[in-house]
Short mmCIF file of C-alpha atoms in Angstrom, two decimals:
data_model
loop_
_atom_site.label_atom_id
_atom_site.label_comp_id
_atom_site.label_asym_id
_atom_site.label_seq_id
_atom_site.Cartn_x
_atom_site.Cartn_y
_atom_site.Cartn_z
CA MET O 390 91.61 244.52 -6.96
CA THR O 391 95.01 246.48 -5.74
CA LYS O 392 96.42 249.02 -3.55
CA HIS O 393 97.00 252.06 -3.75
CA TYR O 394 100.26 253.26 -5.55
CA ALA O 395 101.83 255.10 -2.10
CA PHE O 396 100.98 252.00 -0.13
CA GLY O 397 104.32 250.54 1.55
CA ARG O 398 106.26 253.39 0.72
CA VAL O 399 108.15 256.02 3.29
CA ILE O 400 107.39 259.68 3.46
CA GLU O 401 110.87 260.36 2.42
CA ASP O 402 109.97 258.67 -1.01
CA LEU O 403 106.91 260.83 -1.86
CA ASP O 404 106.45 262.90 -5.12
CA ILE O 405 103.10 264.82 -4.05
CA ALA O 406 101.44 267.03 -6.51
CA VAL O 407 99.52 269.73 -4.33
CA VAL O 408 96.65 271.39 -7.11
CA ASP O 409 95.25 274.47 -5.06
CA ASP O 410 93.93 277.89 -6.97
CA SER O 411 95.31 279.84 -3.65
CA LYS O 412 99.02 280.99 -4.22
CA PRO O 413 99.74 281.35 -0.14
CA MET O 414 98.28 277.74 0.45
CA GLN O 415 100.10 276.29 -2.02
CA ALA O 416 103.60 278.00 0.06
CA ILE O 417 102.16 276.89 3.39
CA LEU O 418 101.58 273.56 1.80
CA ARG O 419 104.74 272.98 0.06
CA SER O 420 106.94 274.48 2.88
CA THR O 421 105.04 272.03 5.53
CA LEU O 422 105.66 268.68 2.85
CA LEU O 423 109.67 269.63 2.30
CA SER O 424 109.87 270.03 6.23
CA PHE O 425 108.86 266.24 5.95
CA ARG O 426 111.63 265.74 3.93
CA VAL O 427 109.31 264.66 1.38
CA ARG O 428 111.47 263.97 -2.04
CA ARG O 429 109.56 266.05 -4.36
CA VAL O 430 106.21 268.71 -4.00
CA ARG O 431 105.00 269.95 -7.20
CA THR O 432 102.37 272.55 -7.10
CA PHE O 433 99.59 273.31 -9.78
CA ASP O 434 97.06 276.01 -9.64
CA GLY O 435 94.12 274.06 -11.66
CA VAL O 436 93.22 271.02 -12.80
CA GLU O 437 93.60 270.78 -16.50
CA GLU O 438 97.07 271.89 -15.62
CA ALA O 439 97.93 269.47 -13.42
CA ILE O 440 96.22 266.37 -15.42
CA GLU O 441 98.16 266.92 -18.51
CA ALA O 442 101.33 267.23 -16.43
CA MET O 443 100.78 264.24 -14.27
CA ARG O 444 99.89 262.35 -17.36
CA ILE O 445 103.67 262.91 -18.53
CA ASP O 446 105.32 262.39 -15.01
CA PRO O 447 102.90 261.01 -12.28
CA PRO O 448 103.18 261.76 -8.70
CA ASN O 449 102.57 259.00 -5.81
CA LEU O 450 100.04 261.36 -3.72
CA ILE O 451 98.28 264.17 -4.52
CA LEU O 452 96.80 266.89 -2.61
CA THR O 453 94.06 268.99 -3.72
CA ASP O 454 91.64 271.96 -2.69
CA TRP O 455 87.67 270.96 -2.77
CA HIS O 456 86.72 274.28 -3.95
CA MET O 457 88.50 275.47 -7.10
CA LYS O 458 87.04 277.08 -10.26
CA PRO O 459 86.73 276.38 -13.29
CA VAL O 460 87.12 272.60 -12.21
CA SER O 461 86.83 271.60 -9.35
CA GLY O 462 88.49 269.37 -6.63
CA TYR O 463 85.64 266.88 -6.57
CA GLN O 464 85.87 267.08 -10.46
CA LEU O 465 89.21 266.51 -10.17
CA LEU O 466 89.01 262.90 -8.51
CA CYS O 467 85.90 261.82 -10.36
CA ARG O 468 88.22 262.41 -13.72
CA LEU O 469 91.35 260.39 -12.19
CA ARG O 470 89.36 257.71 -10.89
CA HIS O 471 88.55 256.20 -14.15
CA ARG O 472 89.86 253.27 -15.32
CA LYS O 473 91.08 255.04 -18.49
CA MET O 474 93.05 257.21 -16.61
CA ALA O 475 95.69 254.73 -15.16
CA PRO O 476 98.05 254.66 -13.79
CA LEU O 477 96.81 258.02 -12.28
CA CYS O 478 93.40 255.80 -11.01
CA TYR O 479 95.81 253.95 -8.65
CA LEU O 480 97.02 257.40 -6.90
CA PRO O 481 95.75 258.03 -3.49
CA ILE O 482 93.92 261.59 -3.05
CA LEU O 483 93.75 263.44 0.14
CA PHE O 484 91.27 266.82 0.22
CA VAL O 485 92.43 270.27 2.10
CA THR O 486 89.04 272.05 2.60
CA ALA O 487 87.38 274.71 4.45
CA HIS O 488 84.41 273.36 4.48
CA GLY O 489 84.32 269.64 6.16
CA THR O 490 80.67 269.24 6.24
CA ARG O 491 79.64 265.74 6.98
CA THR O 492 77.99 265.96 3.24
CA LEU O 493 81.38 267.03 1.46
CA VAL O 494 83.06 264.39 3.67
CA ASP O 495 80.62 261.28 2.55
CA LYS O 496 80.16 262.42 -1.01
CA VAL O 497 84.54 262.53 -1.86
CA LEU O 498 84.79 259.17 0.43
CA ARG O 499 82.34 257.43 -1.91
CA ALA O 500 83.98 258.94 -4.94
CA GLY O 501 87.38 257.28 -3.87
CA ALA O 502 89.18 259.75 -1.72
CA GLN O 503 91.68 258.23 0.96
CA ASN O 504 91.09 261.20 3.32
CA VAL O 505 89.96 264.78 4.14
CA LEU O 506 91.61 267.33 5.74
CA VAL O 507 89.90 270.61 6.95
CA LYS O 508 91.64 273.81 7.28
CA PRO O 509 93.16 275.35 8.90
CA ILE O 510 95.77 272.17 9.09
CA SER O 511 98.57 271.72 11.81
CA PRO O 512 101.79 270.42 10.48
CA SER O 513 101.66 267.44 13.07
CA ILE O 514 97.89 266.50 11.66
CA LEU O 515 99.13 266.31 7.96
CA PHE O 516 102.05 264.34 8.77
CA ASP O 517 99.72 262.02 10.14
CA ARG O 518 97.51 261.83 7.96
CA LEU O 519 100.18 260.76 5.13
CA GLN O 520 101.35 257.90 7.15
CA TRP O 521 98.36 256.41 7.98
CA THR O 522 97.55 257.08 3.87
CA LEU O 523 100.90 255.24 3.41
CA ARG O 524 100.05 252.08 5.68
CA ASP O 525 96.25 252.08 4.34
CA GLY O 526 96.10 248.86 2.60
CA ARG O 527 92.43 248.59 1.38
CA ASP O 528 91.69 247.68 -1.97
CA LEU O 529 90.75 249.72 -4.95
CA GLU O 530 87.90 248.30 -6.44
CA LEU O 531 85.90 249.06 -10.24
CA GLY O 532 82.42 250.64 -9.53
CA PRO O 533 79.90 251.90 -10.99
CA GLY O 534 80.86 254.38 -14.04
CA GLU O 535 84.24 252.18 -14.79
CA ARG O 536 85.60 254.66 -11.87
CA PHE O 537 87.90 252.86 -9.02
CA ARG O 538 87.12 253.54 -5.61
CA ILE O 539 87.85 252.30 -2.00
CA ALA O 540 86.36 248.60 -1.61
CA GLY O 541 83.66 248.82 1.60
CA VAL O 542 83.72 252.50 1.93
CA ALA O 543 80.02 253.04 0.40
CA GLU O 544 78.63 250.09 2.71
CA ARG O 545 80.25 251.33 5.52
CA LEU O 546 78.79 254.83 5.37
CA ASP O 547 75.78 253.07 4.53
CA GLU O 548 75.45 251.46 7.61
CA LYS O 549 76.56 254.93 9.19
CA ALA O 550 73.55 256.57 7.77
CA ARG O 551 71.28 253.80 8.87
CA LYS O 552 72.16 254.34 12.60
CA TRP O 553 72.39 257.89 12.38
CA LYS O 554 68.71 257.77 10.98
CA ALA O 555 67.51 255.35 13.37
CA PHE O 556 69.17 257.22 16.35
CA GLY O 557 67.06 260.29 14.86
CA GLU O 558 64.00 258.45 15.02
CA HIS O 559 64.28 257.37 18.07
CA TRP O 560 65.31 260.49 20.03
CA ALA O 561 62.12 262.26 18.06
CA LYS O 562 59.79 259.79 19.45
CA VAL O 563 61.68 260.27 23.31
CA GLU O 564 61.05 264.19 22.70
CA ALA O 565 57.13 263.49 21.88
CA GLU O 566 56.81 261.34 24.86
CA ARG O 567 58.35 264.09 26.91
CA GLY O 568 56.25 266.65 25.24
CA LYS O 569 52.98 264.25 25.84
CA LEU O 570 54.63 263.36 29.79
CA ALA O 571 54.98 267.25 30.63
CA GLY O 572 51.39 268.31 29.18
CA LYS O 573 50.09 265.14 31.56
CA VAL O 574 51.24 266.78 34.41
CA ALA O 575 50.37 270.22 33.54
CA ALA O 576 46.72 269.62 33.49
CA ARG O 577 47.15 267.15 36.76
CA GLU O 578 48.54 270.38 38.48
CA ALA O 579 46.31 272.13 37.28
CA LYS O 580 43.73 270.49 38.61
CA ARG O 581 45.13 270.43 42.12
CA LEU O 582 45.16 274.39 42.33
CA PRO O 583 42.49 275.90 44.49
CA LYS O 584 39.83 277.47 42.88
CA PRO O 585 39.87 281.24 43.18
CA VAL O 586 37.29 282.89 45.99
CA GLU O 587 34.75 284.96 44.16
CA THR O 588 34.50 288.05 46.29
CA GLN O 589 31.73 290.62 46.57
CA PRO O 590 32.61 293.82 46.31
CA GLU O 591 32.32 296.15 49.28
CA PRO O 592 29.02 298.61 49.62
CA ALA O 593 29.66 302.29 48.72
CA ARG O 594 30.38 303.74 52.16
CA LYS O 595 27.82 305.75 53.37
CA ASP O 596 28.20 309.19 55.47
CA GLN O 597 28.43 308.67 59.30
CA PHE O 598 27.03 311.65 60.48
CA ALA O 599 23.38 311.87 61.05
CA ALA O 600 21.34 314.17 58.67
CA VAL O 601 20.23 317.18 61.64
CA ARG O 602 16.45 318.59 60.89
CA VAL O 603 16.26 321.85 61.42
CA LYS O 604 13.42 322.44 64.11
CA GLN O 605 11.04 325.32 62.91
#
């Protein structure tokens, strides 16, 4: 097992590759990273272009978008983590996405990503995540499919999923018991209510004037 290639470096020593098919996003990330005094920032419009350039001149950290065509950021992650892609398989990879769902985060972390940032990204958050990554001493281990992943991440995510499932099942039982109790209370209260009194309809009113007989 080994550490990722940016472990222990300072931010001013970083050579960062930005992979994003959005030119405006490239410009934002580039200017923000250069404001941190990052040594070098390279931008790429797509995965194939990035891999070709990085094989010749490897960076030491990658920032990539999730949703790209024809090859996505997730596919980039899976390809780079294969042992045959050394030394690129040891690079820390951070995702930048507008779709930071729990399912997406779980998927990329299991596949070996260091972190996920959700757009819009403030400079302070990006700086903090970069600093955290440089201090991230977790080991990279060879997993299924001869792909490197971060040691212990899958196990922690599985444990968290079990806890969420147990919590959901417990809450469902609590809600079911509340429903039963509410039904019992409603039935008991209904028994306590007085029964409605049945009233007879009033007889039709008769004319108050007696009929007068006409004497012959």
